[in-house]
Amino acid sequence: MSGDSARQRVPVAQEVFGRSELAALMRPAVPALVDGIVREVWRAVPVYARRGDGSYGRVTRHGVECAVALFVDLVEDPLAPRDRLYETCRRLGAGEAREGRSLDDLQTAYRVGTRVGWRWIMRLGRQHRLSSAVMARLAEMLFGYADELARMSIRGHREAQAELDGTRAGLRRRLLRLVTGPVPVTDSVLADLATAAGWPVPREVAAVAVESAVSPSWGPEVLADLEPPHPYLLVPAPVDARFCAQFGGRAAVGPPVEPRAAAHSLRWARTTLRLVAEGALPDAPVTWCAEHLTTLWLLSDAQLAEQVARQELAPLAQFPDRTRRRLGETLLSWLQNGGNSEKIAVDLSVHPQTVRYRVRQLKQAFGERLDDPEARFAMQAALRASALRSPGA
């Protein structure tokens, strides 16, 4: 037989390979192909081969085995059922989502597997002298098949991510309400819940009370409950002023505290927001509690402050309202300025003689209590709290 005659018969021989014959050629080499793909995937994506966790390796090999076996089945029968492999691919995508990972590594694994598979098909073609038409058909099948698998994994990832987002959002709300609730949270409980909710626990946090809900444009480090009537957030401290610039209405930033003490920061932030609304503190888009701690202390319990004022300032009750107010402001200035009449006169914009007259009235009303350091402290606190509660007066 001449060489020309042999070359002329090659295309004829190539075309006799039907689907069943092609599949029969492929099946004996499947185990070696699986091993090759797994090795290359582990080299390209080391996390899939990480030591100490055999589950990743088993999952990788199982996925490759299913994919290769089904591809050969499809070569023989394009209508072979895909359901089992599709479910495997969806689970692979979902697994990446539950690990908190993107699909980048899985997509890399698909590309590597496709490349190794195509090299294997090329060697098969050369070995059995498959025609260009058969090779083109196999290439079209392989790359289309890889796209299908990737789409199934993307679907699984999206479905799992949507489920996780809903579950995680609920966990984050629960964590926030627990941390800012009345019962202190232990470190172990906080760590477990934070891990489940995807919240990196900061060293210190600050509560931010806001008047109205704001757009959720922050990252996972921020916990938020924007439900009315009292929306609030818990953010890592220190709080950047630029972070507060996104709030539409008033906001109050609580002092920085340990995460377990977040309830206190929230209580102070909400009190501050209320005092701003009542006019006891200056109106501003953002109020920092740390700048008004004394005011918060004096007005943290309005009823108690009223009781203190009633008890400590009882001698003033004998005077008419107008006189009582003047004596009250004089007493406060006297306490703040150490009894210096000249300073008090400047402070109140009155004549020093007027000051001395009022001081005599105060000494007659309060007697020896004006010489008692503890009584003077209590009176000054009561007067300052009264002035803060009624800034117009």
Coordinates of C-alpha atoms in Angstrom, one line a residue:
M1 CA 0.0 0.0 0.0
S2 CA 1.5 3.3 -1.0
G3 CA 1.8 6.3 1.4
D4 CA -0.6 8.3 -0.8
S5 CA -3.2 5.6 -0.6
A6 CA -2.9 5.4 3.2
R7 CA -3.2 9.2 3.5
Q8 CA -6.3 9.2 1.3
R9 CA -8.0 6.6 3.5
V10 CA -7.3 8.5 6.8
P11 CA -10.2 10.9 6.4
V12 CA -12.5 8.0 5.6
A13 CA -11.3 6.2 8.7
Q14 CA -11.7 9.3 10.8
E15 CA -15.3 9.9 9.9
V16 CA -16.3 6.4 10.9
F17 CA -15.9 7.3 14.5
G18 CA -19.5 7.7 15.7
R19 CA -20.5 9.0 19.1
S20 CA -20.4 5.5 20.7
E21 CA -16.9 4.9 19.3
L22 CA -15.6 8.3 20.5
A23 CA -17.0 7.6 24.0
A24 CA -15.4 4.2 24.0
L25 CA -12.0 5.7 23.1
M26 CA -12.3 8.2 26.0
R27 CA -13.5 6.1 28.9
P28 CA -10.3 4.2 29.6
A29 CA -8.4 7.4 30.0
V30 CA -11.0 9.1 32.3
P31 CA -9.2 8.2 35.6
A32 CA -5.9 9.7 34.5
L33 CA -7.7 12.8 33.1
V34 CA -9.4 13.3 36.5
D35 CA -6.1 13.0 38.3
G36 CA -4.5 15.5 35.9
I37 CA -7.3 18.1 36.3
V38 CA -7.3 17.8 40.1
R39 CA -3.6 18.3 40.3
E40 CA -3.7 21.4 38.0
V41 CA -6.7 22.8 40.0
W42 CA -4.9 22.4 43.3
R43 CA -1.9 24.1 41.8
A44 CA -3.9 27.0 40.5
V45 CA -6.2 27.3 43.5
P46 CA -4.2 26.2 46.6
V47 CA -7.1 26.8 48.9
Y48 CA -8.8 23.8 47.4
A49 CA -5.9 21.6 48.5
R50 CA -5.3 23.1 51.9
R51 CA -3.9 20.8 54.5
G52 CA -5.8 19.8 57.5
D53 CA -9.1 20.0 55.8
G54 CA -9.8 16.9 53.6
S55 CA -13.3 18.1 52.7
Y56 CA -11.9 20.6 50.1
G57 CA -9.9 17.9 48.4
R58 CA -12.8 15.4 48.4
V59 CA -15.2 18.0 47.0
T60 CA -12.8 19.0 44.3
R61 CA -12.2 15.4 43.1
H62 CA -15.9 14.6 43.3
G63 CA -16.8 17.6 41.2
V64 CA -14.1 16.8 38.6
E65 CA -15.2 13.1 38.4
C66 CA -18.8 14.0 37.8
A67 CA -17.9 16.6 35.2
V68 CA -15.6 14.4 33.2
A69 CA -17.9 11.3 33.4
L70 CA -20.9 13.4 32.2
F71 CA -19.0 15.0 29.4
V72 CA -18.1 11.5 28.0
D73 CA -21.7 10.5 28.4
L74 CA -22.8 13.5 26.4
V75 CA -20.3 12.7 23.7
E76 CA -22.2 9.4 23.4
D77 CA -25.6 10.7 24.0
P78 CA -26.3 14.5 23.9
L79 CA -29.6 13.9 25.7
A80 CA -27.9 12.2 28.7
P81 CA -29.4 13.6 32.0
R82 CA -27.5 16.6 33.4
D83 CA -29.5 17.0 36.6
R84 CA -27.0 15.3 38.9
L85 CA -24.0 17.3 37.7
Y86 CA -26.0 20.5 37.7
E87 CA -26.9 20.0 41.3
T88 CA -23.3 19.4 42.1
C89 CA -22.3 22.6 40.4
R90 CA -25.0 24.5 42.2
R91 CA -23.7 23.1 45.5
L92 CA -20.2 24.1 44.6
G93 CA -21.3 27.7 44.0
A94 CA -23.4 27.7 47.2
G95 CA -20.5 26.4 49.2
E96 CA -18.3 29.3 48.1
A97 CA -21.0 31.7 49.2
R98 CA -21.4 30.1 52.6
E99 CA -17.6 30.3 53.0
G100 CA -17.9 34.0 52.4
R101 CA -16.0 33.8 49.1
S102 CA -16.6 35.1 45.6
L103 CA -16.7 32.8 42.6
D104 CA -13.2 33.8 41.4
D105 CA -11.5 30.6 42.6
L106 CA -14.2 28.3 41.3
Q107 CA -14.2 30.1 37.9
T108 CA -10.4 29.6 37.8
A109 CA -10.9 25.9 38.5
Y110 CA -13.3 25.6 35.6
R111 CA -10.9 27.4 33.3
V112 CA -8.0 25.1 34.4
G113 CA -10.2 22.0 34.0
T114 CA -11.3 23.1 30.5
R115 CA -7.7 23.7 29.5
V116 CA -6.5 20.4 30.7
G117 CA -9.5 18.6 29.1
W118 CA -8.8 20.3 25.8
R119 CA -5.1 19.2 25.8
W120 CA -6.3 15.7 26.5
I121 CA -8.7 15.8 23.6
M122 CA -6.0 17.1 21.3
R123 CA -3.7 14.2 22.3
L124 CA -6.6 11.8 21.7
G125 CA -7.2 13.3 18.3
R126 CA -3.6 13.0 17.2
Q127 CA -3.4 9.4 18.5
H128 CA -6.5 8.3 16.7
R129 CA -6.2 10.7 13.7
L130 CA -9.6 12.2 14.3
S131 CA -10.8 14.5 11.6
S132 CA -10.9 18.3 11.9
A133 CA -14.7 18.1 11.9
V134 CA -14.8 15.7 14.9
M135 CA -12.3 17.8 16.7
A136 CA -14.3 21.0 16.1
R137 CA -17.4 19.2 17.3
L138 CA -15.6 18.1 20.5
A139 CA -14.2 21.6 21.1
E140 CA -17.6 23.2 20.7
M141 CA -19.1 20.6 23.1
L142 CA -16.3 21.1 25.7
F143 CA -16.4 24.9 25.9
G144 CA -20.2 25.0 25.8
Y145 CA -20.2 22.4 28.5
A146 CA -17.8 24.4 30.7
D147 CA -20.1 27.5 30.3
E148 CA -23.1 25.5 31.4
L149 CA -21.3 24.3 34.5
A150 CA -20.1 27.8 35.4
R151 CA -23.7 29.1 35.0
M152 CA -25.0 26.5 37.3
S153 CA -22.4 27.4 39.9
I154 CA -23.3 31.1 39.5
R155 CA -26.9 30.3 40.1
G156 CA -26.0 28.3 43.2
H157 CA -23.9 31.1 44.5
R158 CA -26.6 33.7 44.0
E159 CA -29.3 31.5 45.6
A160 CA -27.1 30.8 48.6
Q161 CA -26.0 34.4 48.9
A162 CA -29.6 35.6 48.9
E163 CA -30.4 33.1 51.6
L164 CA -27.4 34.1 53.6
D165 CA -28.1 37.8 53.3
G166 CA -31.6 37.3 54.7
T167 CA -30.3 35.1 57.5
R168 CA -27.3 37.2 58.2
A169 CA -29.4 40.4 58.3
G170 CA -31.6 38.8 60.9
L171 CA -28.5 37.6 62.9
R172 CA -27.0 41.1 62.7
R173 CA -30.2 42.7 64.0
R174 CA -30.4 40.2 66.8
L175 CA -26.8 40.8 67.7
L176 CA -27.2 44.5 67.8
R177 CA -30.3 44.4 70.0
L178 CA -28.6 41.9 72.3
V179 CA -25.4 44.0 72.6
T180 CA -27.4 47.2 73.2
G181 CA -29.9 45.5 75.5
P182 CA -30.2 45.6 79.3
V183 CA -28.4 42.4 80.0
P184 CA -24.6 42.3 79.6
V185 CA -23.3 39.9 77.0
T186 CA -20.4 37.6 77.8
D187 CA -17.3 37.6 75.6
S188 CA -17.9 34.1 74.4
V189 CA -21.5 34.7 73.4
L190 CA -20.5 37.9 71.7
A191 CA -17.7 36.2 69.7
D192 CA -20.0 33.4 68.6
L193 CA -22.8 35.7 67.5
A194 CA -20.5 38.1 65.8
T195 CA -18.9 35.2 63.8
A196 CA -22.3 34.0 62.7
A197 CA -23.4 37.5 61.8
G198 CA -20.2 38.4 60.0
W199 CA -19.4 41.3 62.3
P200 CA -15.7 41.9 63.0
V201 CA -15.7 42.8 66.7
P202 CA -13.9 46.2 67.2
R203 CA -11.9 47.1 70.3
E204 CA -14.3 50.0 71.0
V205 CA -17.7 51.0 69.6
A206 CA -19.9 54.1 69.6
A207 CA -23.6 54.2 69.2
V208 CA -25.1 56.7 66.8
A209 CA -28.7 57.8 67.4
V210 CA -30.4 59.3 64.4
E211 CA -33.7 61.1 63.9
S212 CA -34.7 59.2 60.8
A213 CA -33.6 56.2 58.8
V214 CA -30.6 56.7 56.5
S215 CA -29.3 54.9 53.4
P216 CA -27.4 51.7 54.3
S217 CA -24.2 52.6 52.5
W218 CA -21.7 51.3 55.1
G219 CA -19.7 48.1 55.4
P220 CA -20.0 44.9 57.5
E221 CA -18.3 46.6 60.4
V222 CA -21.5 48.7 61.1
L223 CA -24.6 47.2 62.8
A224 CA -27.8 49.1 62.2
D225 CA -31.4 49.1 63.2
L226 CA -33.2 51.7 61.2
E227 CA -36.7 50.8 62.3
P228 CA -38.7 53.7 63.7
P229 CA -39.3 55.3 66.1
H230 CA -35.7 55.3 67.3
P231 CA -33.2 54.2 64.5
Y232 CA -29.6 53.8 65.5
L233 CA -26.3 52.3 64.5
L234 CA -23.3 50.8 66.2
V235 CA -20.0 51.7 64.6
P236 CA -16.3 51.1 65.4
A237 CA -14.7 54.0 67.4
P238 CA -13.5 56.5 66.8
V239 CA -16.3 57.7 64.5
D240 CA -15.2 59.6 61.4
A241 CA -17.0 62.9 61.0
R242 CA -17.4 62.0 57.3
F243 CA -19.4 59.0 58.2
C244 CA -21.9 61.2 60.0
A245 CA -22.2 63.6 57.1
Q246 CA -24.5 61.1 55.3
F247 CA -27.3 61.5 57.9
G248 CA -30.3 63.5 56.7
G249 CA -31.5 64.7 60.1
R250 CA -29.9 65.2 63.5
A251 CA -27.6 62.6 64.9
A252 CA -25.9 62.1 68.2
V253 CA -22.7 60.1 68.6
G254 CA -22.3 58.3 71.9
P255 CA -18.9 58.1 73.8
P256 CA -16.6 55.2 72.8
V257 CA -17.0 52.1 75.0
E258 CA -16.1 48.4 74.9
P259 CA -18.6 46.4 72.8
R260 CA -20.1 44.8 75.9
A261 CA -21.0 48.4 77.2
A262 CA -22.7 49.5 73.9
A263 CA -26.0 49.9 75.8
H264 CA -24.6 52.8 77.7
S265 CA -23.2 54.6 74.6
L266 CA -26.7 54.2 73.0
R267 CA -28.5 55.5 76.1
W268 CA -26.3 58.6 76.2
A269 CA -26.6 59.1 72.4
R270 CA -30.4 59.0 72.6
T271 CA -30.4 61.3 75.6
T272 CA -28.2 63.8 73.8
L273 CA -30.5 63.7 70.7
R274 CA -33.5 64.4 73.0
L275 CA -31.7 67.3 74.7
V276 CA -30.9 68.8 71.3
A277 CA -34.5 68.6 70.3
E278 CA -35.6 70.2 73.6
G279 CA -33.1 73.1 73.3
A280 CA -31.0 72.1 76.3
L281 CA -28.0 71.5 73.9
P282 CA -27.1 73.6 70.8
D283 CA -28.8 72.5 67.6
A284 CA -26.4 70.9 65.1
P285 CA -26.5 68.2 62.4
V286 CA -24.2 66.0 64.5
T287 CA -23.7 66.3 68.3
W288 CA -20.8 64.5 70.0
C289 CA -21.8 63.3 73.5
A290 CA -18.2 63.4 74.7
E291 CA -18.4 67.2 74.4
H292 CA -21.4 67.4 76.7
L293 CA -20.8 64.8 79.4
T294 CA -21.5 67.2 82.3
T295 CA -24.8 68.2 80.8
L296 CA -25.7 64.6 80.2
W297 CA -24.8 63.8 83.8
L298 CA -26.9 66.6 85.2
L299 CA -29.9 65.9 83.0
S300 CA -29.7 62.2 82.8
D301 CA -32.7 61.9 85.2
A302 CA -34.9 64.9 85.0
Q303 CA -37.1 63.9 87.9
L304 CA -34.1 63.3 90.1
A305 CA -32.6 66.7 89.1
E306 CA -35.9 68.3 90.0
Q307 CA -35.8 66.7 93.4
V308 CA -32.3 67.8 94.0
A309 CA -33.2 71.4 93.1
R310 CA -36.3 71.3 95.3
Q311 CA -34.2 70.1 98.3
E312 CA -31.0 72.2 97.8
L313 CA -32.7 75.4 96.7
A314 CA -35.6 75.3 99.1
P315 CA -34.7 78.6 100.8
L316 CA -35.4 80.4 97.5
A317 CA -39.0 79.3 97.5
Q318 CA -39.9 82.1 99.9
F319 CA -39.2 84.8 97.3
P320 CA -41.4 85.9 94.4
D321 CA -40.7 84.3 91.0
R322 CA -38.7 87.3 89.6
T323 CA -36.7 87.7 92.7
R324 CA -36.1 83.9 93.0
R325 CA -34.7 83.8 89.4
R326 CA -32.3 86.8 90.1
L327 CA -31.1 85.3 93.4
G328 CA -30.7 81.9 91.7
E329 CA -28.4 83.3 89.0
T330 CA -26.5 85.4 91.6
L331 CA -26.0 82.3 93.7
L332 CA -24.7 80.3 90.8
S333 CA -22.3 83.1 89.8
W334 CA -21.2 83.5 93.5
L335 CA -20.4 79.8 93.6
Q336 CA -18.6 79.8 90.3
N337 CA -16.5 82.9 91.1
G338 CA -15.6 82.1 94.7
G339 CA -17.7 85.0 96.1
N340 CA -15.8 87.7 94.3
S341 CA -18.4 90.6 93.9
E342 CA -16.5 92.3 91.1
K343 CA -16.4 89.2 89.0
I344 CA -20.0 88.4 89.8
A345 CA -21.0 92.0 88.7
V346 CA -19.2 91.5 85.4
D347 CA -20.8 88.1 84.9
L348 CA -24.3 89.3 85.6
S349 CA -23.8 92.8 84.1
V350 CA -25.0 94.5 87.3
H351 CA -23.5 97.0 89.8
P352 CA -21.3 95.5 92.5
Q353 CA -23.6 97.1 95.1
T354 CA -26.5 95.1 93.6
V355 CA -24.4 92.0 93.9
R356 CA -23.6 92.7 97.6
Y357 CA -27.3 93.3 98.3
R358 CA -28.3 90.0 96.7
V359 CA -25.6 88.1 98.5
R360 CA -26.8 89.4 101.8
Q361 CA -30.3 88.1 101.0
L362 CA -28.8 84.7 100.1
K363 CA -26.8 84.5 103.3
Q364 CA -29.9 85.3 105.3
A365 CA -31.9 82.6 103.4
F366 CA -29.2 79.8 103.4
G367 CA -27.3 80.6 106.5
E368 CA -24.4 78.3 107.3
R369 CA -25.1 76.1 104.3
L370 CA -23.2 78.6 102.2
D371 CA -20.1 77.7 104.1
D372 CA -20.5 73.9 103.7
P373 CA -18.5 72.6 100.7
E374 CA -20.8 69.6 100.1
A375 CA -23.9 71.9 100.2
R376 CA -22.3 74.4 97.8
F377 CA -21.5 71.6 95.3
A378 CA -25.1 70.3 95.5
M379 CA -26.5 73.8 95.0
Q380 CA -24.3 74.5 92.1
A381 CA -25.2 71.2 90.4
A382 CA -28.9 71.9 91.0
L383 CA -28.7 75.5 89.6
R384 CA -26.8 74.4 86.5
A385 CA -29.3 71.6 85.9
S386 CA -32.2 74.0 86.3
A387 CA -30.5 76.4 83.9
L388 CA -30.0 73.7 81.4
R389 CA -33.6 72.5 81.6
S390 CA -34.9 76.0 81.1
P391 CA -32.3 77.7 78.8
G392 CA -34.7 80.6 78.0
A393 CA -35.0 81.5 81.7

